[in-house]
Coordinates of C-alpha atoms in Angstrom, one line a residue:
Chain A
M321 CA 22.1 51.9 -41.5
A322 CA 25.0 53.4 -43.2
P323 CA 25.3 57.2 -42.8
R324 CA 24.2 59.0 -45.9
T325 CA 26.1 62.2 -46.3
Y326 CA 25.2 62.6 -49.9
R327 CA 21.6 62.3 -51.1
P328 CA 21.1 62.6 -54.9
E329 CA 18.1 64.7 -55.8
A330 CA 16.6 61.8 -57.8
L331 CA 16.5 59.7 -54.6
N332 CA 14.1 62.0 -52.8
T333 CA 10.4 61.3 -53.2
S334 CA 8.7 63.5 -55.6
K335 CA 6.0 65.8 -54.2
G336 CA 3.5 64.6 -56.7
L337 CA 3.8 61.0 -55.5
F338 CA 3.4 62.1 -51.9
V339 CA 0.3 64.2 -52.6
L340 CA -1.2 61.2 -54.5
A341 CA -0.4 59.0 -51.5
C342 CA -2.2 61.5 -49.2
L343 CA -5.3 61.4 -51.4
L344 CA -5.2 57.6 -51.4
A345 CA -5.0 57.7 -47.6
V346 CA -8.1 59.8 -47.5
V347 CA -9.9 57.3 -49.7
A348 CA -8.6 54.4 -47.6
M349 CA -9.8 56.0 -44.4
A350 CA -13.2 57.0 -45.7
P351 CA -14.8 53.6 -44.8
I352 CA -13.5 53.9 -41.3
A353 CA -14.8 57.4 -40.9
W354 CA -18.1 56.2 -42.3
I355 CA -18.4 53.4 -39.8
V356 CA -17.4 55.5 -36.8
G357 CA -19.9 58.2 -38.0
L358 CA -22.8 55.7 -38.3
S359 CA -22.0 54.1 -35.0
L360 CA -22.6 57.5 -33.3
K361 CA -26.1 57.9 -34.9
D362 CA -29.5 56.9 -33.7
N363 CA -30.7 53.8 -35.7
K364 CA -34.1 55.3 -36.4
A365 CA -32.6 58.5 -37.9
L366 CA -30.4 56.3 -40.2
M367 CA -33.5 54.4 -41.4
L368 CA -34.7 57.6 -43.1
G369 CA -31.4 58.0 -44.9
T370 CA -27.8 57.6 -44.1
E371 CA -27.0 61.2 -45.1
A372 CA -28.1 61.9 -41.5
V373 CA -24.5 60.9 -40.5
F374 CA -23.2 64.3 -41.7
A375 CA -25.4 66.3 -39.2
L376 CA -25.9 66.6 -35.5
P377 CA -27.1 65.0 -33.1
Y378 CA -24.7 62.2 -32.3
T379 CA -25.3 59.7 -29.6
L380 CA -23.5 56.9 -27.7
A381 CA -26.7 54.9 -27.4
N382 CA -25.4 52.1 -29.8
Y383 CA -22.4 51.5 -27.6
V384 CA -24.5 51.5 -24.4
N385 CA -26.8 48.9 -26.1
L386 CA -23.7 46.9 -27.0
I387 CA -22.6 46.8 -23.5
G388 CA -26.1 45.7 -22.5
S389 CA -25.9 42.7 -24.8
S390 CA -23.8 40.3 -22.7
Q391 CA -23.1 37.9 -25.7
V392 CA -20.5 40.2 -27.1
F393 CA -18.6 40.0 -23.9
G394 CA -18.7 36.2 -23.8
W395 CA -17.3 36.2 -27.3
F396 CA -14.7 38.7 -26.3
F397 CA -13.7 36.5 -23.4
N398 CA -13.4 33.4 -25.6
S399 CA -11.2 35.3 -28.0
L400 CA -9.0 36.4 -25.2
V401 CA -8.7 32.9 -23.7
V402 CA -7.9 31.4 -27.1
A403 CA -5.4 34.1 -28.2
V404 CA -3.6 34.2 -24.8
G405 CA -3.5 30.4 -24.7
E406 CA -2.2 30.0 -28.2
T407 CA 0.4 32.7 -27.7
V408 CA 1.7 31.1 -24.5
G409 CA 1.7 27.7 -26.1
V410 CA 3.5 28.8 -29.2
L411 CA 6.1 30.7 -27.2
V412 CA 6.9 27.7 -25.0
L413 CA 6.9 25.1 -27.8
S414 CA 8.8 27.2 -30.3
S415 CA 11.5 28.4 -27.8
L416 CA 12.2 24.8 -26.7
A417 CA 12.3 23.5 -30.2
G418 CA 14.2 26.5 -31.5
Y419 CA 16.9 25.9 -28.9
A420 CA 17.1 22.2 -29.8
F421 CA 17.3 22.9 -33.6
G422 CA 19.4 26.0 -33.4
R423 CA 22.1 25.0 -30.8
L424 CA 22.0 21.3 -30.0
E425 CA 22.9 18.2 -31.8
F426 CA 20.6 15.1 -31.8
P427 CA 19.9 12.3 -34.1
F428 CA 17.8 13.2 -37.2
R429 CA 18.0 16.9 -36.4
R430 CA 18.3 17.9 -40.0
T431 CA 15.6 15.6 -41.3
L432 CA 13.2 16.7 -38.6
F433 CA 13.9 20.4 -39.3
V434 CA 13.3 20.0 -43.0
L435 CA 10.0 18.3 -42.1
V436 CA 9.1 21.2 -39.9
L437 CA 10.0 23.7 -42.7
F438 CA 7.7 21.7 -45.0
G439 CA 4.9 22.4 -42.5
L440 CA 5.2 26.1 -43.4
A441 CA 3.8 25.3 -46.8
V442 CA 0.8 23.4 -45.6
P443 CA -2.3 25.7 -45.7
E444 CA -4.9 25.1 -43.0
Q445 CA -7.5 24.3 -45.6
A446 CA -5.6 21.2 -46.6
V447 CA -6.0 19.6 -43.3
I448 CA -9.3 20.9 -42.3
I449 CA -11.5 17.9 -43.1
A450 CA -9.3 15.4 -41.3
R451 CA -8.7 17.8 -38.4
H452 CA -12.4 18.3 -38.0
Q453 CA -13.0 14.5 -37.8
M454 CA -10.1 14.1 -35.4
F455 CA -11.4 16.8 -33.0
N456 CA -14.8 15.1 -33.3
W457 CA -13.3 11.8 -31.9
L458 CA -11.5 13.7 -29.2
G459 CA -14.7 15.6 -28.3
W460 CA -12.7 18.9 -28.5
H461 CA -15.1 20.9 -30.6
N462 CA -16.7 23.7 -28.8
T463 CA -13.9 23.8 -26.2
H464 CA -11.2 26.4 -25.6
L465 CA -8.6 23.7 -25.9
G466 CA -10.0 22.7 -29.3
L467 CA -9.7 26.2 -30.5
I468 CA -6.2 26.7 -29.2
V469 CA -4.4 23.4 -30.3
P470 CA -4.4 23.8 -34.1
G471 CA -2.5 27.0 -33.7
L472 CA 0.2 25.3 -31.8
T473 CA 1.3 23.4 -34.9
S474 CA 2.6 26.6 -36.5
A475 CA 6.1 25.9 -37.8
F476 CA 6.8 29.6 -38.2
G477 CA 7.6 30.1 -34.5
V478 CA 10.0 27.2 -34.5
F479 CA 11.7 28.6 -37.6
L480 CA 12.0 32.1 -36.2
M481 CA 13.3 30.9 -32.8
T482 CA 15.8 28.5 -34.5
Q483 CA 17.2 31.4 -36.5
F484 CA 17.4 33.5 -33.3
F485 CA 19.1 30.9 -31.2
R486 CA 21.6 30.2 -34.0
A487 CA 22.6 33.9 -34.0
I488 CA 23.6 34.0 -30.4
P489 CA 27.5 34.0 -30.2
K490 CA 29.2 30.6 -29.5
E491 CA 31.3 32.1 -26.7
I492 CA 28.3 32.0 -24.4
D493 CA 27.9 28.2 -24.6
E494 CA 31.7 27.9 -24.2
A495 CA 31.6 29.9 -21.0
A496 CA 28.8 27.8 -19.7
L497 CA 30.7 24.6 -20.7
L498 CA 33.5 25.5 -18.4
D499 CA 31.0 25.6 -15.5
N500 CA 29.5 22.3 -16.7
T501 CA 26.0 23.9 -16.8
P502 CA 23.4 21.3 -17.8
P503 CA 21.6 22.1 -21.1
F504 CA 18.3 23.0 -19.5
R505 CA 19.7 25.5 -17.0
L506 CA 21.8 27.0 -19.8
F507 CA 18.6 27.4 -21.8
W508 CA 16.6 28.8 -19.0
R509 CA 19.1 31.1 -17.3
V510 CA 21.3 32.2 -20.2
M511 CA 19.7 31.6 -23.6
L512 CA 16.1 32.4 -23.1
P513 CA 16.6 36.0 -21.7
L514 CA 18.7 36.7 -24.8
T515 CA 15.8 35.9 -27.1
L516 CA 13.3 38.3 -25.5
P517 CA 13.1 40.5 -28.6
A518 CA 12.2 37.5 -30.7
Q519 CA 9.7 36.4 -28.1
A520 CA 8.0 39.8 -28.3
T521 CA 7.8 39.6 -32.1
L522 CA 6.5 36.0 -32.2
G523 CA 4.1 36.7 -29.3
I524 CA 2.5 39.7 -30.9
F525 CA 2.3 37.9 -34.3
T526 CA 0.7 34.8 -32.7
F527 CA -1.7 36.9 -30.6
L528 CA -2.9 38.9 -33.6
H529 CA -3.2 35.8 -35.7
A530 CA -5.2 33.9 -33.1
W531 CA -7.4 36.9 -32.3
N532 CA -8.3 37.4 -35.9
D533 CA -8.6 33.8 -36.9
Y534 CA -12.0 33.1 -38.5
W535 CA -11.6 29.8 -40.4
W536 CA -11.0 27.3 -37.6
P537 CA -13.4 28.8 -35.0
L538 CA -16.1 29.0 -37.6
I539 CA -15.8 25.2 -38.2
S540 CA -15.0 24.1 -34.6
A541 CA -17.1 26.4 -32.4
T542 CA -20.7 25.8 -33.4
K543 CA -22.3 26.6 -30.1
K544 CA -23.2 30.3 -29.8
E545 CA -21.6 30.6 -26.3
M546 CA -18.3 29.2 -27.6
F547 CA -18.0 31.7 -30.5
T548 CA -15.0 33.8 -30.7
L549 CA -15.4 37.5 -31.4
T550 CA -14.7 37.1 -35.1
V551 CA -17.3 34.3 -35.5
G552 CA -19.8 36.1 -33.2
I553 CA -19.6 39.3 -35.2
A554 CA -20.0 37.3 -38.4
S555 CA -23.0 35.5 -37.1
S556 CA -24.8 38.7 -36.1
Q557 CA -24.3 40.0 -39.6
T558 CA -26.6 37.4 -41.1
N559 CA -29.8 39.4 -40.8
F560 CA -27.9 42.3 -42.1
A561 CA -29.2 45.8 -41.4
Q562 CA -32.8 44.6 -41.0
S563 CA -33.0 43.6 -37.4
E564 CA -30.4 45.6 -35.6
G565 CA -29.9 48.8 -37.6
L566 CA -26.8 50.2 -39.2
G567 CA -25.8 52.3 -36.2
F568 CA -25.7 49.2 -33.9
L569 CA -23.8 47.1 -36.5
S570 CA -21.2 49.9 -36.9
A571 CA -20.8 50.2 -33.2
Q572 CA -20.1 46.5 -33.1
A573 CA -17.4 46.8 -35.7
V574 CA -15.8 49.7 -33.9
F575 CA -16.0 47.9 -30.5
A576 CA -14.6 44.6 -31.9
S577 CA -11.6 46.4 -33.6
L578 CA -10.7 48.5 -30.6
P579 CA -8.4 46.0 -28.9
V580 CA -6.3 45.4 -31.9
V581 CA -6.2 49.0 -32.8
I582 CA -5.0 49.9 -29.3
V583 CA -2.4 47.1 -29.5
Y584 CA -1.4 48.3 -32.9
I585 CA -0.9 51.9 -31.8
L586 CA 1.2 50.8 -28.8
F587 CA 3.3 48.2 -30.6
Q588 CA 3.3 49.4 -34.2
R589 CA 7.0 48.8 -34.8
H590 CA 6.9 45.2 -33.4
I591 CA 3.7 44.4 -35.3
V592 CA 5.1 45.6 -38.6
T593 CA 8.3 43.5 -38.0
A594 CA 6.3 40.5 -36.9
V595 CA 3.8 40.6 -39.8
S596 CA 6.5 41.3 -42.4
G597 CA 8.8 38.6 -41.0
G598 CA 5.9 36.2 -40.8
A599 CA 5.2 36.6 -44.5
V600 CA 8.8 36.2 -45.7
K601 CA 9.5 33.2 -43.4
Chain B
M976 CA 37.5 22.1 -25.1
A977 CA 34.8 19.8 -23.6
E978 CA 33.3 19.1 -27.0
S979 CA 31.7 15.9 -25.5
W980 CA 28.8 17.9 -24.3
R981 CA 28.0 19.2 -27.8
R982 CA 27.9 15.8 -29.4
S983 CA 24.8 14.3 -30.7
Q984 CA 22.6 13.0 -27.9
W985 CA 19.1 11.7 -27.8
R986 CA 18.5 13.7 -24.7
N987 CA 19.0 17.0 -26.6
G988 CA 16.1 16.1 -28.8
L989 CA 13.8 16.2 -25.7
F990 CA 13.7 20.0 -26.1
A991 CA 12.1 19.6 -29.5
L992 CA 9.8 16.8 -28.5
P993 CA 6.8 18.8 -27.2
F994 CA 6.6 20.7 -30.5
L995 CA 7.3 17.6 -32.6
V996 CA 4.5 15.6 -30.9
T997 CA 2.0 18.5 -31.4
F998 CA 3.1 19.0 -35.0
A999 CA 2.9 15.2 -35.8
A1000 CA -0.5 14.8 -34.1
F1001 CA -2.3 17.8 -35.4
L1002 CA -0.6 18.6 -38.7
V1003 CA 1.2 15.6 -40.2
F1004 CA -1.5 13.1 -39.1
P1005 CA -4.4 15.1 -40.5
L1006 CA -2.5 15.7 -43.7
I1007 CA -2.1 12.0 -44.2
W1008 CA -5.5 11.2 -42.9
G1009 CA -7.0 13.8 -45.3
F1010 CA -5.3 12.1 -48.2
W1011 CA -6.8 8.8 -47.1
L1012 CA -10.2 10.4 -46.8
S1013 CA -9.9 11.8 -50.3
L1014 CA -9.7 8.2 -51.6
H1015 CA -12.8 7.0 -49.8
K1016 CA -16.4 7.7 -50.0
V1017 CA -17.1 9.2 -46.6
D1018 CA -20.0 10.9 -45.1
L1019 CA -21.0 12.2 -41.7
F1020 CA -21.4 8.7 -40.2
G1021 CA -17.8 7.6 -40.6
P1022 CA -15.3 6.2 -43.0
G1023 CA -16.7 4.4 -46.0
R1024 CA -15.3 2.3 -48.8
F1025 CA -12.3 2.8 -51.0
V1026 CA -13.1 4.5 -54.3
G1027 CA -9.6 5.4 -55.6
F1028 CA -9.5 8.7 -57.4
D1029 CA -13.2 8.8 -57.9
N1030 CA -13.6 11.8 -55.6
Y1031 CA -11.0 13.7 -57.6
V1032 CA -12.7 12.9 -60.9
K1033 CA -16.1 14.0 -59.5
V1034 CA -14.7 17.2 -58.1
L1035 CA -12.9 18.1 -61.3
R1036 CA -16.2 17.4 -63.2
D1037 CA -18.3 19.4 -60.8
P1038 CA -19.4 22.6 -62.6
Q1039 CA -19.5 24.3 -59.2
F1040 CA -15.8 23.4 -58.6
R1041 CA -14.8 24.6 -62.0
Q1042 CA -16.6 27.9 -61.4
A1043 CA -15.0 28.2 -58.0
L1044 CA -11.6 27.5 -59.5
L1045 CA -12.1 30.0 -62.3
N1046 CA -13.4 32.6 -59.8
T1047 CA -10.3 32.1 -57.6
L1048 CA -8.0 32.4 -60.6
I1049 CA -9.7 35.6 -61.7
F1050 CA -9.5 36.9 -58.2
V1051 CA -5.8 36.1 -57.9
A1052 CA -5.0 37.4 -61.3
T1053 CA -6.6 40.8 -60.5
T1054 CA -5.9 41.4 -56.8
V1055 CA -2.2 40.3 -56.9
P1056 CA -1.0 42.7 -59.6
T1057 CA -3.1 45.5 -57.9
L1058 CA -1.5 44.7 -54.6
V1059 CA 2.0 44.6 -56.1
A1060 CA 1.6 47.8 -58.1
L1061 CA -0.2 49.8 -55.3
G1062 CA 2.2 48.5 -52.7
L1063 CA 5.2 49.5 -54.8
F1064 CA 3.6 52.9 -55.5
L1065 CA 3.0 53.6 -51.8
A1066 CA 6.6 52.4 -50.9
L1067 CA 8.1 54.8 -53.5
A1068 CA 5.9 57.6 -52.3
L1069 CA 6.6 57.1 -48.6
N1070 CA 10.2 56.0 -48.9
H1071 CA 11.7 59.2 -47.7
L1072 CA 11.2 59.1 -43.9
T1073 CA 9.6 62.0 -42.3
R1074 CA 6.9 62.4 -39.7
A1075 CA 4.2 62.6 -42.4
T1076 CA 5.3 59.5 -44.3
A1077 CA 5.7 57.5 -41.1
F1078 CA 2.1 58.4 -40.2
L1079 CA 0.9 57.5 -43.6
R1080 CA 2.7 54.2 -43.5
G1081 CA 1.1 53.4 -40.2
L1082 CA -2.3 54.3 -41.6
F1083 CA -2.0 52.1 -44.7
F1084 CA -0.8 49.2 -42.6
A1085 CA -3.5 49.6 -39.9
S1086 CA -6.2 47.7 -41.8
S1087 CA -4.0 44.6 -41.9
V1088 CA -4.4 44.1 -38.1
L1089 CA -8.2 43.9 -38.4
S1090 CA -10.0 40.6 -38.6
V1091 CA -11.8 39.5 -41.7
T1092 CA -15.2 39.9 -40.0
I1093 CA -14.6 43.5 -39.2
V1094 CA -13.2 44.2 -42.7
T1095 CA -16.2 42.7 -44.3
L1096 CA -18.6 44.4 -41.9
I1097 CA -17.1 47.7 -42.8
W1098 CA -17.2 47.1 -46.5
R1099 CA -20.7 45.7 -46.5
I1100 CA -21.9 48.9 -44.8
V1101 CA -19.9 50.9 -47.4
F1102 CA -21.4 48.9 -50.3
I1103 CA -25.1 48.6 -49.2
P1104 CA -27.4 49.8 -52.0
N1105 CA -29.1 53.2 -51.5
D1106 CA -27.7 53.8 -48.0
G1107 CA -24.0 52.9 -48.3
L1108 CA -21.1 55.3 -48.6
I1109 CA -20.6 54.4 -52.3
A1110 CA -24.3 54.8 -53.0
L1111 CA -24.3 58.2 -51.4
V1112 CA -21.3 59.2 -53.5
F1113 CA -22.9 57.9 -56.7
D1114 CA -26.1 59.7 -55.8
H1115 CA -24.2 62.9 -55.3
L1116 CA -22.5 62.5 -58.7
G1117 CA -25.8 61.6 -60.4
W1118 CA -24.6 58.2 -61.4
A1119 CA -26.8 55.1 -61.6
Q1120 CA -26.8 52.9 -58.6
I1121 CA -25.0 49.5 -58.8
G1122 CA -25.8 46.6 -56.6
F1123 CA -22.2 45.9 -55.9
L1124 CA -22.6 42.8 -53.8
S1125 CA -25.6 41.3 -55.7
T1126 CA -24.7 41.8 -59.3
K1127 CA -22.8 39.2 -61.3
G1128 CA -19.4 40.6 -62.3
W1129 CA -19.5 43.2 -59.6
S1130 CA -19.7 40.9 -56.6
L1131 CA -16.2 39.4 -57.0
F1132 CA -14.9 42.8 -57.9
S1133 CA -16.2 44.2 -54.6
V1134 CA -14.7 41.3 -52.6
G1135 CA -11.4 42.3 -54.4
V1136 CA -11.7 45.9 -53.4
A1137 CA -12.2 45.0 -49.7
T1138 CA -9.3 42.5 -50.0
V1139 CA -6.9 45.0 -51.5
W1140 CA -7.9 47.5 -48.8
W1141 CA -7.3 44.9 -46.1
C1142 CA -4.0 43.5 -47.4
I1143 CA -2.1 46.5 -48.8
G1144 CA 0.0 47.0 -45.7
L1145 CA 2.3 44.0 -46.1
P1146 CA 3.4 44.6 -49.8
M1147 CA 4.1 48.2 -48.9
M1148 CA 6.2 47.3 -45.9
L1149 CA 8.2 44.6 -47.8
F1150 CA 8.9 47.1 -50.6
L1151 CA 9.9 49.8 -48.2
A1152 CA 12.4 47.3 -46.6
A1153 CA 13.8 46.4 -50.0
L1154 CA 14.1 50.1 -51.1
Q1155 CA 16.2 50.7 -47.9
Q1156 CA 18.6 48.0 -49.0
I1157 CA 19.6 49.7 -52.3
P1158 CA 23.1 51.1 -51.8
V1159 CA 23.1 54.9 -52.3
D1160 CA 26.1 54.8 -54.6
H1161 CA 23.8 53.1 -57.2
Y1162 CA 22.1 56.5 -57.4
E1163 CA 25.2 58.6 -57.5
A1164 CA 26.0 57.6 -61.0
A1165 CA 22.5 58.5 -62.1
A1166 CA 22.8 61.9 -60.4
L1167 CA 26.0 62.5 -62.3
D1168 CA 24.2 61.7 -65.5
N1169 CA 21.3 64.0 -64.6
A1170 CA 18.9 61.1 -65.1
N1171 CA 15.3 62.0 -64.5
R1172 CA 13.1 60.3 -61.9
W1173 CA 11.5 57.9 -64.4
R1174 CA 14.8 56.7 -65.7
V1175 CA 16.1 56.2 -62.1
L1176 CA 13.0 54.2 -61.3
T1177 CA 13.2 51.9 -64.3
R1178 CA 16.9 51.6 -64.7
I1179 CA 18.1 51.5 -61.1
T1180 CA 15.3 51.1 -58.5
L1181 CA 13.1 48.4 -60.2
P1182 CA 16.0 46.2 -61.3
A1183 CA 17.5 46.4 -57.7
I1184 CA 14.3 45.2 -56.1
R1185 CA 13.0 42.8 -58.8
R1186 CA 13.4 39.8 -56.5
T1187 CA 11.3 41.5 -53.8
V1188 CA 8.7 42.2 -56.5
L1189 CA 8.6 38.5 -57.3
L1190 CA 8.6 37.5 -53.6
V1191 CA 5.7 39.9 -52.8
A1192 CA 3.8 38.6 -55.8
I1193 CA 4.2 34.9 -54.7
I1194 CA 3.3 35.6 -51.1
Q1195 CA 0.2 37.3 -52.3
V1196 CA -0.7 34.5 -54.7
V1197 CA -0.5 32.0 -51.8
M1198 CA -2.6 34.3 -49.6
Q1199 CA -5.2 35.2 -52.1
F1200 CA -5.7 31.6 -53.2
Q1201 CA -7.0 31.0 -49.7
L1202 CA -9.7 33.6 -50.1
F1203 CA -12.7 32.6 -48.0
G1204 CA -14.0 35.0 -45.3
Q1205 CA -14.4 38.0 -47.5
A1206 CA -16.4 36.1 -50.1
Q1207 CA -18.4 34.2 -47.5
L1208 CA -19.4 37.2 -45.5
M1209 CA -19.8 39.8 -48.2
T1210 CA -21.6 37.9 -51.0
N1211 CA -21.9 34.4 -49.6
G1212 CA -20.4 33.4 -53.0
G1213 CA -23.3 34.8 -54.9
P1214 CA -25.1 35.7 -57.0
A1215 CA -25.3 32.2 -58.5
G1216 CA -21.9 31.2 -57.4
S1217 CA -20.2 34.0 -59.3
S1218 CA -18.0 35.0 -56.3
R1219 CA -17.6 31.6 -54.7
P1220 CA -13.8 30.8 -54.3
L1221 CA -12.2 27.4 -53.9
V1222 CA -12.0 27.4 -50.1
M1223 CA -15.6 28.2 -49.9
Y1224 CA -16.4 25.3 -52.1
I1225 CA -14.4 23.0 -49.8
Y1226 CA -16.3 24.5 -46.8
E1227 CA -19.7 24.0 -48.4
V1228 CA -19.0 20.5 -49.6
G1229 CA -17.4 19.4 -46.4
F1230 CA -19.4 21.2 -43.7
I1231 CA -22.7 22.0 -45.2
R1232 CA -23.3 19.0 -47.6
W1233 CA -21.1 16.8 -45.4
E1234 CA -19.6 15.0 -48.4
V1235 CA -16.4 14.5 -46.5
G1236 CA -14.4 12.4 -49.1
R1237 CA -15.1 14.8 -51.9
A1238 CA -14.3 17.9 -49.8
A1239 CA -11.0 16.2 -48.8
A1240 CA -10.2 15.7 -52.5
A1241 CA -10.9 19.3 -53.3
S1242 CA -8.7 20.4 -50.4
E1243 CA -5.9 18.2 -51.7
I1244 CA -6.2 19.9 -55.1
L1245 CA -6.0 23.3 -53.4
F1246 CA -3.0 22.1 -51.3
L1247 CA -1.2 21.1 -54.5
I1248 CA -1.7 24.5 -56.1
I1249 CA -0.5 26.3 -53.0
L1250 CA 2.4 24.0 -52.5
C1251 CA 3.7 24.8 -56.0
A1252 CA 3.5 28.5 -55.2
A1253 CA 5.1 28.0 -51.8
M1254 CA 8.0 26.0 -53.4
I1255 CA 8.6 28.8 -55.8
Q1256 CA 8.5 31.3 -52.9
Y1257 CA 11.1 29.2 -51.0
V1258 CA 13.4 29.1 -53.9
V1259 CA 13.1 32.8 -54.5
A1260 CA 13.5 33.6 -50.8
T1261 CA 16.7 31.5 -50.4
R1262 CA 18.2 32.9 -53.6
N1263 CA 17.3 36.4 -52.3
Q1264 CA 19.3 35.8 -49.1
E1265 CA 22.3 34.5 -51.0
G1266 CA 22.2 37.4 -53.5
V1267 CA 22.3 40.2 -51.0

């Protein structure tokens, strides 16, 4: 960023706007505080009235019960397998394809790249009916593979990696050319390490996307033991508040959001870049 | 220079092959197959007979579809301007980087990383009648209780509130990035003229970021047209279909009623709508890059 020696008064944020933003932040955080509060209360106490949340005593019983119900961990495991699988798959496919599109010449390169770009505009809902039938024939419903594969068609990763490979200075290939390095070794030894920042961005974006996906797992994973965490949490909401109690449900929400919240706190910068970049494409 | 190595070679294409095969098999093929399905009367037990555009006609005549389309349009027309205005407001308020504004930016963005099921779980517990956070606040203020999720008119509104809360981070971040791009010298002339904040905003800041405003709006149109999880989980489209969006219609026709051909036709219609928006986005985005 250019050094700014001179800052006009009008450029500074007004105090009024900032105070308003603070108030909005309080409003935006109130639901979170509410859920955390409820999750720490005894379900029976909440039955009598949720005002109880503002008074002692608090308890961790809901979280203990949560750990007792093994189902949540099964779902957690499924989400983890799917998100990691999809992330690894997308990174491998996108890096290879990005290298080809960004730095190599081959027949129909431009046509194929335009086709891939077109894929960016295809919403998942447009292919869902046919994809569901296809996975039926393949017998892939209710498998981890079946949950992972649709995510691998994401054109965004290829687009991002192509841009990144293109930005690497030409001199690097030229040096490698003198040594007669074959393309794959050049890719593996020289190019790939240079794309690590992009790999991190794409990896985080893909992981979050896969972890939070609801639409495809809802349709593909119909067996309870194959639910991902998102579908599992949704399914346990059906007899809302009657069977399990607000405290327990709230504890579930907090527990399920913990992994992403921790990842968010650790990698905030990367995540913001990844998500913003993902939107602009 | 050994340019021979750079020349076009089939072998070089092998790098792109794994992705292209996956892309063709699981995106391009279903896209074509889906169009084929939409022209046939198909049910659970396999492909049926060719019916031309019959499915499309039936879908367009279905009052449920029309209502879902109308709901989606209302939803898009209300949430998108809210997200743009609120995002712009937050970006302006938090533009000057300090510890406090960085913290608030992080806070407003945080909800974006949650999954739709957690967001809806949170908001359902906030909206429950009598016991929810909103009910408590209304009680405290002596206002009459409203069944936010079970009243016609309020249900789609409530889904919208949860959606804005969930999605506000992205518009804010995109606006912040755009505000950083405005050259400082644009403001210097204004300072010399002693222009007040409002004039600076309307004469300098907004014109400078107007493409970003358009871009954010289109991105949000594309995203909000795909509304599904929030409506399905918070209101299940109710009461009486008053909050059922298009995608939920597709889901119900395709996976609950198993009228596959008709669901495929509905999804093609949705695809067409989103494709138009995405095309506009592409044009704006490329113009944006050239302009800067």
